[in-house]
Amino acid sequence: MSRVSASGAQANIGVVGLAVMGSNLARNLASRGGNTVAIFNRSYEKTETLVDEHPEAGFLPAKTYEEFAATLSKPRTAIIMVKAGAGTDAVIDELVRVFEPGDIIVDGGNALFTDTIRREKAVRETGINFVGAGISGGEEGALNGPSIMPGGSDESWVTLGPILKSIAAVAEGEPCVTHVGHDGAGHFVKMIHNGIEYADMQLIAEAYDLIRKGTGKTPAEIADIFAEWNRGELESYLIEITAEVLRQVDASTGAPLVDVILDQAGAKGTGAWTVQTALDLGVPVSGIAEAVFARSLSSKPAQRAAAADLPGPDETLDVSDPEAFVEDVRQALYASKIIAYSQGFDAIVAGAEQYGWDIKKGDIAAIWRGGCIIRAQFLNRITEAYAADPGLVALVTAPYFADAMARTQQAWRRVVVAAARAGIPSPAFSSSLAYYDGLRADRLPAALVQGQRDFFGAHTYKRIDRDGTFHTLWSGDRTEIEAVDTH
Ligand SMILES: NC(=O)C1=CN([C@@H]2O[C@H](COP(=O)(O)OP(=O)(O)OC[C@H]3O[C@@H](n4cnc5c(N)ncnc54)[C@H](OP(=O)(O)O)[C@@H]3O)[C@@H](O)[C@H]2O)C=CC1
Ligand SMILES: O=C(CO)[C@H](O)[C@H](O)COP(=O)(O)O
């Protein structure tokens, strides 16, 4: 079997899967000096189109997996960018068939991290290296520089590191890529990135909704507000693109595009994975969960239609000072956003502990500063917070963020109260505030829950005044006895 392409050229890197992400990543790789890129797609038309549309890239196209392997110099390195799930397994099986020990397979798709752990173990047994790498930035990021979160072995990172550094986004002179940790660590961190992305998007959407309903401003006027916010502490990619979306006018009706888009949000699953994983780890990612549920609720048209006539409040959102209200919403958004990141980092800490990964939180915040969807100005503050205290128990308690909370929390409360009084759903704003108040509460009603659990299930409780585990004989004489801790 030939080990070179039809032209005899060799590629140092390959890409399998040439839809939106793969085709742009392949072009990004090809644009960096020294790279020659082999490309393969299940249906050959996509490969042909990419080659025809981008002759400058010098791609080496392959029609079969055998040809693809033969085109790559050894050790072969290939990045898979296909539909997550069965598609990824199918491609891995084919690559394992044509690759050799020492070669490297990188899955750059949005794989569930437990799948990555399974795949890494299985592929490693063949002598081939497998790396799960989260890649964020969408189409534009893939082309011009994404944020990359690779897991896998230290050995793979030696080969892969320079290639990934060459294509990653650059923030303040540093490439937005780091070796996150072993096996599934990279995909775990990408999953949390997406969870935060869901929360941030929902919070921005709630801010828009409240301003629109509270002040009657048009989408274009609200776009101006977001553009202004993007010059301050809220500066971020999501705020920036929100202004663009709100400014867009529908060509066929002349209406703001946002008013003709069906209000049912889709989801590909990474937000739900974050919440499911956090539940397993016992981490309250309530802001992220509300964002996932808000999309689910929006996509239940039959239930929404059936509930449309249910009674609401007597009052509407009565804003006497629109400028002050907009400023309150801005502060509520900033406070809630801090909570979303704080909860996301809590999940990273818990995941690292559970799976034995040495994840540097400050490094993760640093590689999210550029290329990815949640890139934001305040990620530098997160890096600084973890540098100052690597054992920080909750991001929100770091001095910078605690100060931000002190500054914003009254406005946050006013916004949540106003929304509730006017019947405007703001699940992410309000659940983030409840989380904040829960964290700082001196005493929680969890004590009563423990009493209830002990009543119906003899689940026992601890006391505040002495060590030990206790149970009250609820169906007997109601005296208290020492018991075995059942949690
Ligand atoms: N779109 C985005 O903004 C982002 C996407 N991602 C992730 O990147 C990956 C690629 O995303 P995207 O570019 O949107 O493409 P899609 O997720 O839409 O996947 C389409 C690609 O997968 C291939 N494919 C599907 N099933 C198989 C199979 N059984 N065997 C071989 N190939 C298969 C398709 O080949 P064919 O052409 O033959 O159908 C096509 O190349 C996904 O895992 C996605 O979650 C990550 C970050 C951002
Ligand atoms: O990974 C991404 C960005 O980081 C993708 O854009 C992701 O697919 C978006 O998720 P969803 O479709 O569920 O909104």
XYZ file of N, CA, C and O and ligand atoms in Angstrom, residues 110 135-138 190 193-194 197-198 201 266-270 295 373, ligand 2:
86
model
N -17.876 17.727 20.204
C -18.422 17.918 21.562
C -18.805 16.581 22.165
O -19.980 16.295 22.381
N -13.196 22.005 21.527
C -12.838 23.141 20.666
C -14.029 24.091 20.644
O -15.138 23.689 20.306
N -13.796 25.341 21.021
C -14.901 26.303 21.026
C -14.574 27.528 20.192
O -13.435 27.955 20.105
N -15.619 28.078 19.616
C -15.456 29.306 18.845
C -16.341 29.318 17.616
O -16.370 30.289 16.868
N -17.065 28.205 17.407
C -17.937 28.140 16.245
C -17.139 28.236 14.963
O -15.918 28.048 14.937
N -14.722 21.447 28.412
C -15.515 22.022 27.307
C -17.009 21.951 27.636
O -17.773 22.878 27.337
N -17.744 24.681 29.933
C -17.748 25.907 29.121
C -19.128 26.098 28.492
O -19.710 27.190 28.533
N -19.651 25.037 27.920
C -20.949 25.155 27.259
C -22.073 25.393 28.262
O -23.031 26.123 27.974
N -21.971 28.882 28.957
C -22.490 29.529 27.736
C -24.030 29.584 27.780
O -24.636 30.626 27.500
N -24.665 28.477 28.135
C -26.127 28.440 28.239
C -26.611 29.488 29.250
O -27.575 30.211 28.997
N -26.114 33.101 28.005
C -27.088 33.440 26.955
C -28.477 33.683 27.545
O -29.174 34.629 27.158
N -33.515 25.773 20.767
C -33.004 24.419 20.576
C -31.838 24.140 21.504
O -31.358 25.020 22.229
N -31.369 22.920 21.462
C -30.221 22.525 22.293
C -29.656 21.221 21.752
O -30.414 20.316 21.416
N -28.326 21.173 21.686
C -27.711 19.943 21.180
C -27.302 19.000 22.304
O -26.885 17.884 22.047
N -27.370 19.470 23.559
C -27.186 18.517 24.663
C -26.079 18.814 25.648
O -26.083 18.269 26.755
N -25.127 19.690 25.304
C -24.003 19.887 26.223
C -24.427 20.583 27.530
O -23.838 20.318 28.576
N -34.843 26.723 28.060
C -34.947 26.295 26.653
C -35.995 25.190 26.510
O -36.780 25.193 25.556
N -16.792 30.923 22.847
C -18.069 31.643 22.883
C -18.218 32.451 24.175
O -18.860 33.501 24.185
O -19.973 24.002 21.419
C -20.438 24.989 20.920
C -19.863 26.323 21.217
O -18.972 26.286 22.250
C -21.633 24.876 20.026
O -21.952 26.056 19.435
C -22.752 24.206 20.733
O -23.227 23.177 19.892
C -23.903 25.091 21.057
O -24.803 24.364 21.814
P -26.376 24.327 21.541
O -26.555 23.958 20.097
O -26.881 23.279 22.472
O -26.880 25.701 21.836
